[in-house]
C-alpha cells in the first residue's frame, strides 16, 4: 500500500441500552422474544399514543457520557427525524439533533491516539424487517422498535483499521462495565457506521468520504476499512476523486458496494419533538449519576495490583471481560486470598472459558471459593482440586461432595507417611549419597514417588517435612 495517503476515520457507534423497558413506553426491551409480542400502541405509532421517557435510559446515557469525559447538557431536547420505511411505524424516529445529552468527550487508544467524541445522544431503535424467509414478501418484527440506543459520534481522529476496531471494542467493554449495554455484536446491540476518507500526508483538508453502514463485527469493520483504503488509494492514484456516498460491506466477497448517495440532515426534516418535555439536570442530579459509576477496567487493574498485589499482567487478563472480573471479585469477597484465587482462576477457569462466546462461567463463585480454600488448606491435593473443578464444569455439583465421592479428602496418616518414605529412602542409598553430594533434584524424585504412594493419606506439605527430616537422619557422618 502506498504511504502517500493518510487514512481518516470517524465512527458512529449505536449501542442498545440494557434497560428493562423501552425508551418511550413500558414494553420489554429484551432481545428476541416471540415476533411482535414486545409491542404496544406507543412503539407501533398508533394515533394518539404519546411517548413517556424512560428515566433509566437517560441515566444510562449520562453514565456513558461522564465515563468518556463528556460535558452533560443541563438542558437537552428530543427531535423527530423523519423518514418513511416499514421498519419505523411512526415514520419518524425520536432522536436528538442540536441539544444532545452529552458533548465533547474522548477516549485514548493503546497507540496513544486520543480520539475525540463529538457527542453522545439518546434515540430509539427501529424494528427489524425480514426479507429472505418468504417468497417475494417482507415481514416486519417491531419488538426492537423503541429499544433505547445511544449514538456515540467521534471526530475523524482515527487513523487505521486496527485503531477503529480497538475503539469499538473498548467502547463495548466500557459500556459493559458500566452495566448500560451488553455489547453483544452478534445480537446487534453494538453497531458501527464507519466514515472513511484518504488525504495526502501533510494536508489539512479532508477528502470525500465513504460511509459504511451497520457494521456488526469487529473483523468486518477491519476488513471493510482495509478494502476501502485500497479502493480509495487506487482512485486517487488514477487522478480520480472518491464520491461521497453510503456503501455496504459484503462480508462474503470482502468488498464494499455502493448503497446510495449520502443524505443530508435536511432530507430528514428534523424538528423538535412536541410530545416530550426537555430533559433538565441539576448539578446534584449529575453527581448522583456519577456516584453509580462502577470501577472501570483500568481502575480495576490498579486495584488488583495495588491492593491485592497481583501482577499487572494477571490483573489485565482478569479484567479483559466484565464477567471474568465480576466472578473473581465475587470469589475473593468470600475467600480473600487474592493471589491464590487469581492463580487457580487464571489456569483452571480461564482456559475453560476463553474460547466460548457464552460470557458466563457455569459454576458458582461460592463453589469456586470453596474449592480454592479446600486446596489451600490441604483438605484435598492441588491436582485433585483441579480435577474437582473439571467435574464442576462438566457435571456440576458441590466441591465437597465431589471430593468425598472421589475419595480425594486427605486424611493425614502419619504412620503411612513414615512407612512409605522410610521404605523409599532405604531402597535407594545411591540416591541419598547423590543428594548429599549436591544433586538436590533427588529430593524432587523422592517427593514425587512418596506423593503418588500417599495420595489421599497425606498432604504434600507433610510429606515434604518428613522427607527433609528422614534425609537429615541419613546424612553421612564426617
Ligand atoms: Zn411499546
GROMACS .gro file of N, CA, C and O and ligand atoms in nm, residues 22 25-27 38-44 145-146, ligand 1:
model
   53
   22UNK      N    1  -3.855  -0.028   2.715
   22UNK     CA    2  -3.819   0.056   2.601
   22UNK      C    3  -3.808   0.204   2.641
   22UNK      O    4  -3.841   0.241   2.753
   25UNK      N    5  -4.196   0.375   2.604
   25UNK     CA    6  -4.315   0.302   2.650
   25UNK      C    7  -4.267   0.196   2.749
   25UNK      O    8  -4.148   0.185   2.774
   26UNK      N    9  -4.360   0.118   2.804
   26UNK     CA   10  -4.317   0.024   2.907
   26UNK      C   11  -4.308  -0.120   2.855
   26UNK      O   12  -4.308  -0.215   2.933
   27UNK      N   13  -4.299  -0.139   2.723
   27UNK     CA   14  -4.277  -0.273   2.668
   27UNK      C   15  -4.139  -0.324   2.708
   27UNK      O   16  -4.047  -0.245   2.729
   38UNK      N   17  -4.344  -0.781   2.201
   38UNK     CA   18  -4.299  -0.670   2.287
   38UNK      C   19  -4.345  -0.539   2.223
   38UNK      O   20  -4.261  -0.453   2.192
   39UNK      N   21  -4.474  -0.525   2.203
   39UNK     CA   22  -4.521  -0.403   2.134
   39UNK      C   23  -4.648  -0.349   2.201
   39UNK      O   24  -4.716  -0.422   2.273
   40UNK      N   25  -4.673  -0.221   2.176
   40UNK     CA   26  -4.792  -0.157   2.230
   40UNK      C   27  -4.829  -0.042   2.136
   40UNK      O   28  -4.756  -0.015   2.040
   41UNK      N   29  -4.941   0.027   2.161
   41UNK     CA   30  -4.977   0.138   2.071
   41UNK      C   31  -4.868   0.244   2.060
   41UNK      O   32  -4.852   0.306   1.954
   42UNK      N   33  -4.788   0.265   2.168
   42UNK     CA   34  -4.687   0.372   2.162
   42UNK      C   35  -4.575   0.336   2.065
   42UNK      O   36  -4.540   0.415   1.978
   43UNK      N   37  -4.518   0.215   2.081
   43UNK     CA   38  -4.399   0.186   2.000
   43UNK      C   39  -4.437   0.140   1.859
   43UNK      O   40  -4.348   0.118   1.776
   44UNK      N   41  -4.566   0.126   1.832
   44UNK     CA   42  -4.604   0.096   1.694
   44UNK      C   43  -4.673   0.216   1.629
   44UNK      O   44  -4.735   0.204   1.522
  145UNK      N   45  -3.851  -0.201   1.800
  145UNK     CA   46  -3.893  -0.061   1.789
  145UNK      C   47  -3.891   0.007   1.924
  145UNK      O   48  -3.954  -0.042   2.018
  146UNK      N   49  -3.819   0.119   1.934
  146UNK     CA   50  -3.816   0.198   2.058
  146UNK      C   51  -3.731   0.136   2.168
  146UNK      O   52  -3.739   0.179   2.283
  479LIG    ZN1   53  -4.437  -0.034   2.343
   0.00000   0.00000   0.00000
